[in-house]
Short mmCIF file of C-alpha atoms in Angstrom, two decimals:
data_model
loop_
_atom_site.label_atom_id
_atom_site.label_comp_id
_atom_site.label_asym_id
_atom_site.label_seq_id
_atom_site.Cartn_x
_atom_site.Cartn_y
_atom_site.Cartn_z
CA UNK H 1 85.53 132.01 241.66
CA UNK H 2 88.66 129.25 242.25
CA UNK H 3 88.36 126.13 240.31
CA UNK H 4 90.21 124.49 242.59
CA UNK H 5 87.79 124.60 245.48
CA UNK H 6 84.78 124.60 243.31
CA UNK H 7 85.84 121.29 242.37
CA UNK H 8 85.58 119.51 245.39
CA UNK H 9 82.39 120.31 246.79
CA UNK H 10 80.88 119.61 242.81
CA UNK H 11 82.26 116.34 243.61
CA UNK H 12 80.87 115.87 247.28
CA UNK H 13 77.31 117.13 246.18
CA UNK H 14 77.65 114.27 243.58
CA UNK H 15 78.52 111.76 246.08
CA UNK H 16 75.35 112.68 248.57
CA UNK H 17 73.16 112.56 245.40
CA UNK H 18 74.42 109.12 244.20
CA UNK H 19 73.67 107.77 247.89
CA UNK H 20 70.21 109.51 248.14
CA UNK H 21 69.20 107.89 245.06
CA UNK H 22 70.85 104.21 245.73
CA UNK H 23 69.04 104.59 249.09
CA UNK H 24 65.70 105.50 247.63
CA UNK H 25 65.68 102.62 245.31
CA UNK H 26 66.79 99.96 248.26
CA UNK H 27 63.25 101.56 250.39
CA UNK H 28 61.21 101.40 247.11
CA UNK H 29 62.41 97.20 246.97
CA UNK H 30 61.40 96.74 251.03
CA UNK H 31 57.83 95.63 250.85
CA UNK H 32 55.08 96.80 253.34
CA UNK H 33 55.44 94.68 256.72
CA UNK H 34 59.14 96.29 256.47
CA UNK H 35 57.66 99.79 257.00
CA UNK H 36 55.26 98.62 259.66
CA UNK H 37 57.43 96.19 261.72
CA UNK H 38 59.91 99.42 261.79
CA UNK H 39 57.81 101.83 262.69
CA UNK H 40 55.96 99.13 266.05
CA UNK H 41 59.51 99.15 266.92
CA UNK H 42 59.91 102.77 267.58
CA UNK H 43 55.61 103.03 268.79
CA UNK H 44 55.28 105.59 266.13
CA UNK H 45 51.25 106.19 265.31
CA UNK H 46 50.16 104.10 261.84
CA UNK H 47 49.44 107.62 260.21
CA UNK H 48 53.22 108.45 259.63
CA UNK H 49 53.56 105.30 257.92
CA UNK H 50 53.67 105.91 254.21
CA UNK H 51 53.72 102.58 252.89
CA UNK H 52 50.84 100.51 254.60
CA UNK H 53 49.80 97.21 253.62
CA UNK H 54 46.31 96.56 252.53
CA UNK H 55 44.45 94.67 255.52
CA UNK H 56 43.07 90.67 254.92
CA UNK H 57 39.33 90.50 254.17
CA UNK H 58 37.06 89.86 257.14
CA UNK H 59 34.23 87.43 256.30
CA UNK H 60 31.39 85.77 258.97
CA UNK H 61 31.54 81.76 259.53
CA UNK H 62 34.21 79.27 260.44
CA UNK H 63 38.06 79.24 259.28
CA UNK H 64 38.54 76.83 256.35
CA UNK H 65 41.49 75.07 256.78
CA UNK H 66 42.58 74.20 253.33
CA UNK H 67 45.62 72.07 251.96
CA UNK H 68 47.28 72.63 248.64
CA UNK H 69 48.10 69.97 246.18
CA UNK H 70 50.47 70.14 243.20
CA UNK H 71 52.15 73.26 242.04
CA UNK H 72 49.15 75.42 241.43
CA UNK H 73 48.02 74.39 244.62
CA UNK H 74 44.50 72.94 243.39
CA UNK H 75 43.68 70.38 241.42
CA UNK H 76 42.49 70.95 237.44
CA UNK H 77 38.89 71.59 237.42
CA UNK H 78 37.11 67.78 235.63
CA UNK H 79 36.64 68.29 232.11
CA UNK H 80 33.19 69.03 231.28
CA UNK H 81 31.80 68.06 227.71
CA UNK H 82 30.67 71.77 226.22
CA UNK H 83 26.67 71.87 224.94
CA UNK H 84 26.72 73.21 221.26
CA UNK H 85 25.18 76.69 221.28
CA UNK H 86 22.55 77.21 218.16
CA UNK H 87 23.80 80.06 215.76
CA UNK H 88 21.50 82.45 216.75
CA UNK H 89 23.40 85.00 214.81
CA UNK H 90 21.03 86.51 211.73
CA UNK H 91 21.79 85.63 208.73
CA UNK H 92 23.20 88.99 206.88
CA UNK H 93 20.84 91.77 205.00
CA UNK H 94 20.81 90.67 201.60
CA UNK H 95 22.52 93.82 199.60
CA UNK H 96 21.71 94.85 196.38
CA UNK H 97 24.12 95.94 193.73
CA UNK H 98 25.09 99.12 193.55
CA UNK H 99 23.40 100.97 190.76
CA UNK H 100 25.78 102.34 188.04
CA UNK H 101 26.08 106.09 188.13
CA UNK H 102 24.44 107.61 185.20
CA UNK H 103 27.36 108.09 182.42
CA UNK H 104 28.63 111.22 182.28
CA UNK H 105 28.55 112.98 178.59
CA UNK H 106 31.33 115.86 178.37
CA UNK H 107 30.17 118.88 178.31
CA UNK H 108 30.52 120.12 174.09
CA UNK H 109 32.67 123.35 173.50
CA UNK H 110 31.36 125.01 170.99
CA UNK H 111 33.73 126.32 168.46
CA UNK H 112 33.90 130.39 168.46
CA UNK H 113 31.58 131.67 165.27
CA UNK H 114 33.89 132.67 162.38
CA UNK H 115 34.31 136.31 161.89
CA UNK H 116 31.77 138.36 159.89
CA UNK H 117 34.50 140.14 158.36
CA UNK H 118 37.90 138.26 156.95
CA UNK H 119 40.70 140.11 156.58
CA UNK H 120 41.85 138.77 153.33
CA UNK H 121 45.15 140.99 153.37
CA UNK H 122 46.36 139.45 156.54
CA UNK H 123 46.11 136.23 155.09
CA UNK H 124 47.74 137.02 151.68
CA UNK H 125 50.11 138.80 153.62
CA UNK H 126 51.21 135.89 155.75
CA UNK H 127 51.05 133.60 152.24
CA UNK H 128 53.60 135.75 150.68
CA UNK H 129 55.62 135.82 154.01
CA UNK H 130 55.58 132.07 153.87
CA UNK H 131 56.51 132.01 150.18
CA UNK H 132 58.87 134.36 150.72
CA UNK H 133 60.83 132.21 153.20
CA UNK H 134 60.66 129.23 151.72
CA UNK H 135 62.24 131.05 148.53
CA UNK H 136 64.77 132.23 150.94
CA UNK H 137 65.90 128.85 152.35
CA UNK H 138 65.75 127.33 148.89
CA UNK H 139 67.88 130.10 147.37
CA UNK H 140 70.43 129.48 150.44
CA UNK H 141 70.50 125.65 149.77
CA UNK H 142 71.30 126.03 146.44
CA UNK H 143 73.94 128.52 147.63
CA UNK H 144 75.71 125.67 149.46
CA UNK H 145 75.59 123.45 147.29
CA UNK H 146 76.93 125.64 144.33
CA UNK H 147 79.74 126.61 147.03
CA UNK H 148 79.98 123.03 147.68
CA UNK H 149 80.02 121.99 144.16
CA UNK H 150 82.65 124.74 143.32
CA UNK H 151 85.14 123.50 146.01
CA UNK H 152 84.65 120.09 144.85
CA UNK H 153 85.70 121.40 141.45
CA UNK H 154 88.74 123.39 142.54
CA UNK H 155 90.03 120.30 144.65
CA UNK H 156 89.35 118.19 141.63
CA UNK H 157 90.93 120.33 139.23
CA UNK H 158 94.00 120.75 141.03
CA UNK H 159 94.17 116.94 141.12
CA UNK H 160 94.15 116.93 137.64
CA UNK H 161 96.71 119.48 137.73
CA UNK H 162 99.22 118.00 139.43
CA UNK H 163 98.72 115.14 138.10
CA UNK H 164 99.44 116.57 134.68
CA UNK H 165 102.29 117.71 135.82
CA UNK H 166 103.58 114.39 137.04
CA UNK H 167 102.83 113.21 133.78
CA UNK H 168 104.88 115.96 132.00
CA UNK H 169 107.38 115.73 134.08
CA UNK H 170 107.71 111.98 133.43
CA UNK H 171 107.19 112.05 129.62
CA UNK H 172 109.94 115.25 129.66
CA UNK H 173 111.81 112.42 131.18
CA UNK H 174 111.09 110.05 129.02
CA UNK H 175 111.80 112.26 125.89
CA UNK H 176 115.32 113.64 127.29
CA UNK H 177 116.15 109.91 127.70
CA UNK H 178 114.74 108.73 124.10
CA UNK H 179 116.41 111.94 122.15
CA UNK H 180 119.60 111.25 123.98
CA UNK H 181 119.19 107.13 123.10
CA UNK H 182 118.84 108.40 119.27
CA UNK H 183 121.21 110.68 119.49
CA UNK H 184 123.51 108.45 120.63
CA UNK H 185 122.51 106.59 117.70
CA UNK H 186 122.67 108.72 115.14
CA UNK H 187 126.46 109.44 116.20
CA UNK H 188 127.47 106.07 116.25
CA UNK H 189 125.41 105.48 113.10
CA UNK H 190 126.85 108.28 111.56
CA UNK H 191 130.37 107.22 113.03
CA UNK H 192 129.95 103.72 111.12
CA UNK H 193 128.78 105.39 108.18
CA UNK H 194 131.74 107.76 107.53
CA UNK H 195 133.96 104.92 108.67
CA UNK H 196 132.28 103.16 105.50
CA UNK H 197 132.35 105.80 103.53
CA UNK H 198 136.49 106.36 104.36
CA UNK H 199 137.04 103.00 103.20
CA UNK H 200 134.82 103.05 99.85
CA UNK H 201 135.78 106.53 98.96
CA UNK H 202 137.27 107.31 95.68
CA UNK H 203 139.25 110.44 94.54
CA UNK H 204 137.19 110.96 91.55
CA UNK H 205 135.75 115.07 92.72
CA UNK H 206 132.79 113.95 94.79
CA UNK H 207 133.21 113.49 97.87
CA UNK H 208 130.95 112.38 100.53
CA UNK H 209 128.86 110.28 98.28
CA UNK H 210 127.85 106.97 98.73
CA UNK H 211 129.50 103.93 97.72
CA UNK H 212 128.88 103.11 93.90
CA UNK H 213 126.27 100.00 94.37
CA UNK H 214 124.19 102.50 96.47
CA UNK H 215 124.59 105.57 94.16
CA UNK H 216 122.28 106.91 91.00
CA UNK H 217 124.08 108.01 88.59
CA UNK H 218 121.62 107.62 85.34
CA UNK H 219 119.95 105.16 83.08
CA UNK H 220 121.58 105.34 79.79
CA UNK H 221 118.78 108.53 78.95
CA UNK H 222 120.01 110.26 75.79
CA UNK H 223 118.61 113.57 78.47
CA UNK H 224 118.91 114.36 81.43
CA UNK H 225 117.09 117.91 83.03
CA UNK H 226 118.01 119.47 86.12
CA UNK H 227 114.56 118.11 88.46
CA UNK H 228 115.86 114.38 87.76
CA UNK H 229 119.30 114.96 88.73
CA UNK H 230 118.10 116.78 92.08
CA UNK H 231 115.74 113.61 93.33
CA UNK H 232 118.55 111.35 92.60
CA UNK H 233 121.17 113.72 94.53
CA UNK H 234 117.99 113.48 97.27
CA UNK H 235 117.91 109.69 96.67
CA UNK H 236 121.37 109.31 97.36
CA UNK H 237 121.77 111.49 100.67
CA UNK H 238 118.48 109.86 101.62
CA UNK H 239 119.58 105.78 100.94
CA UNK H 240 122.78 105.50 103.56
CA UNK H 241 120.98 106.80 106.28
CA UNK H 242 117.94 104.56 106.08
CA UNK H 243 117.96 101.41 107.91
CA UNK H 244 115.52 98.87 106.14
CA UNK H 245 113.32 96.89 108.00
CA UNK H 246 112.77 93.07 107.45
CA UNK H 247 110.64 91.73 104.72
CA UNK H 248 109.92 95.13 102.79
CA UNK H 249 108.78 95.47 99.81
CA UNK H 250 110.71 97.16 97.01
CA UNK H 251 108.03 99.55 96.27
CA UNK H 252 108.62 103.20 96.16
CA UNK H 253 106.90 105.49 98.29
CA UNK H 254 106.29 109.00 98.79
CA UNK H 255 107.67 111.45 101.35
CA UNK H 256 106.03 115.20 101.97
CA UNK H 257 109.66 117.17 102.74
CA UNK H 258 109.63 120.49 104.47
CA UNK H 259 112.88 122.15 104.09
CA UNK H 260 114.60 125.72 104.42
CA UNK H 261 117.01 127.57 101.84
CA UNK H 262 120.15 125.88 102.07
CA UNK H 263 118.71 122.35 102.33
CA UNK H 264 117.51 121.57 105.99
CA UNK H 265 115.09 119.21 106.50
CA UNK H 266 112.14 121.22 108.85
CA UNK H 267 109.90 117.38 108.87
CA UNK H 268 109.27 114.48 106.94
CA UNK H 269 105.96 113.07 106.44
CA UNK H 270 104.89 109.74 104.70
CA UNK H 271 102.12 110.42 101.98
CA UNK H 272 98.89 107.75 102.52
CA UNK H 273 99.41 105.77 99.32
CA UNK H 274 102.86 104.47 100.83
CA UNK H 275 102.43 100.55 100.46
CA UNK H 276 105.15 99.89 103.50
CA UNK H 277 103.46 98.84 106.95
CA UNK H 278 103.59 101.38 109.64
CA UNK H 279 107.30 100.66 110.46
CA UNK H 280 108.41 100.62 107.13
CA UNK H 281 106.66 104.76 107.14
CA UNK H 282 108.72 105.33 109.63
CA UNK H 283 111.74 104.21 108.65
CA UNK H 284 111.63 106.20 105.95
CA UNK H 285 110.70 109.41 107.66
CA UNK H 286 113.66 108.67 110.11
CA UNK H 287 116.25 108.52 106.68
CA UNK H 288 114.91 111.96 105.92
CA UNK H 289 115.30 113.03 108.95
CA UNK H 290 118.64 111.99 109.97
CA UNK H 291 120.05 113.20 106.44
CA UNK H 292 119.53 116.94 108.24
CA UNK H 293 120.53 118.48 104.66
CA UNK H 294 119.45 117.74 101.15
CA UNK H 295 121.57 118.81 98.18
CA UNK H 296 121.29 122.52 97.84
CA UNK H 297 124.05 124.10 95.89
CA UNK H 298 123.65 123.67 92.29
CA UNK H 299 119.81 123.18 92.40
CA UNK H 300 118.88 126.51 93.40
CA UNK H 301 116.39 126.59 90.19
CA UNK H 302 114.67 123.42 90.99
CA UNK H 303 114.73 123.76 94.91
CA UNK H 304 111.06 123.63 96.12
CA UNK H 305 110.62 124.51 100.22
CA UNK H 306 107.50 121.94 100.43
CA UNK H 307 108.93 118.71 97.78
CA UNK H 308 107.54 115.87 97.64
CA UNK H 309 110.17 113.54 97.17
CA UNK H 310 109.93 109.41 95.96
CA UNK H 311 111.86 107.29 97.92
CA UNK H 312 112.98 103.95 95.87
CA UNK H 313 114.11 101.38 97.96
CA UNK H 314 117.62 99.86 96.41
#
């Protein structure tokens, strides 16, 4: 079918409906005598009417001519003083409380009767399973906290560890620095001393000996053995390399001397009866020590590798 002429008749049907209904609604406002003054006018019968007004009541007796008054037409009726009517209402049933139901006791379960026959290995059986798991979880704690414990340990150890090493490291330090201090020392010590000893010297066959105020060379003994002449060759290698401390006392002490063939000293140890103080001990064990070699040659006979020698003070 074409749009294009469908449209216009959709449009015209529209129009005619609109109208109808605008039409309809202006009859429906019209009242009655409308409808029945139109349809006198063209002597149509009453019966095609279909809107037809109700007729006026018809009553006997004379026409009351009556004339209103006011806008409601009438006057207000007189006010008339109202009788009070007696209550004749009856008074309400009396009700009586409701009775309270009965309480209500619970009905008692009664407990199954226990078995005739208890099975006693079920419930040994179950005990030991119990047991058993328990063991298990407390043998699994205490695995933890051994593996716990041993981690702790290892972490704490290596701790330690390194700082050990740290520590050796810094006391290596330490001792590299303090050996090369003394040996720096020792050369310029030994530097001074053969400086010294230059300048003292004499050309009388024994050289490298100290200077004569220093030196033992005997006490007027009709006899002399071989052991006395080696502590006072010891004595006087000993007495130019020891550097006495303040206030000592000229006591003489005892020295423990480790030594190889040939004279060198392996340590030097002050004996317990010394009567120096603690520095005075070590100065001592430093003279030893710095002497290197004691007086070998010529004293093979006498030449002990653990002597204990007596250091006298001069």
């Amino acid at each position: 079918m074409d749009e294009s002429k469908a449209t216009p008749k959709a449009v015209v049907v529209s129009a005619i409906l609109h109208i109808g209904i605008v039409g309809f609604l202006f009859l429906a406002v019209l009242p009655c005598s409308s409808y029945e003054n139109f349809f006198n006018a063209l002597h149509l019968p009453a019966w095609m009417n279909p809107i037809a007004c109700a007729k006026p009541l018809e009553l006997q007796g004379p026409i009351i001519e009556a004339t209103l008054i006011g806008r409601t037409g009438s006057p207000p009726p007189k006010a008339v003083k109202a009788k009070p009517v007696p209550d004749s209402t009856p008074p309400p049933p009396t009700i009586p409380p409701p009775t309270p139901p009965p309480p209500v006791t619970p009905p008692v379960s009664q407990l199954p009767p226990p078995p005739k026959h208890v099975d006693v290995k079920d419930q040994e059986r179950v005990v030991e399973d119990a047991a058993k798991q328990a063991e298990d979880a407390r043998q699994l704690q205490e695995e933890k906290e051994r593996q716990r414990q041993s981690e702790l340990d290892a972490e704490a150890a290596k701790k330690k560890a390194e700082e050990k090493k740290k520590l050796d490291a810094l006391f290596a330090k330490m001792d590299a620095a303090s050996a090369q201090t003394r040996q720096l020392d020792n050369k310029a010590k030994q530097a001074k001393q053969q400086l010294e000893d230059l300048k003292n010297a004499q050309d009388d066959g024994q050289p490298d000996l100290p200077a004569a105020d220093q030196r033992q060379t005997g006490n007027n003994s009709p006899n002399s053995n071989l052991a006395d002449e080696y502590a006072a060759a010891i004595q006087n290698a000993v007495t130019p390399n020891w550097l006495r401390p303040d206030n000592i006392a000229a006591l003489p002490c005892q020295v423990h001397i480790v030594q190889s063939p040939g004279g060198d000293v392996m340590s030097a140890t002050v004996d317990s009866s010394c009567p120096y103080d603690d520095a005075g001990r070590r100065s001592v064990e430093n003279a030893v020590l710095r002497t290197k070699t004691l007086p070998y040659k010529g004293f093979e006979s006498v030449f002990q590798r653990n002597l204990t020698f007596t250091f006298r003070p001069q």
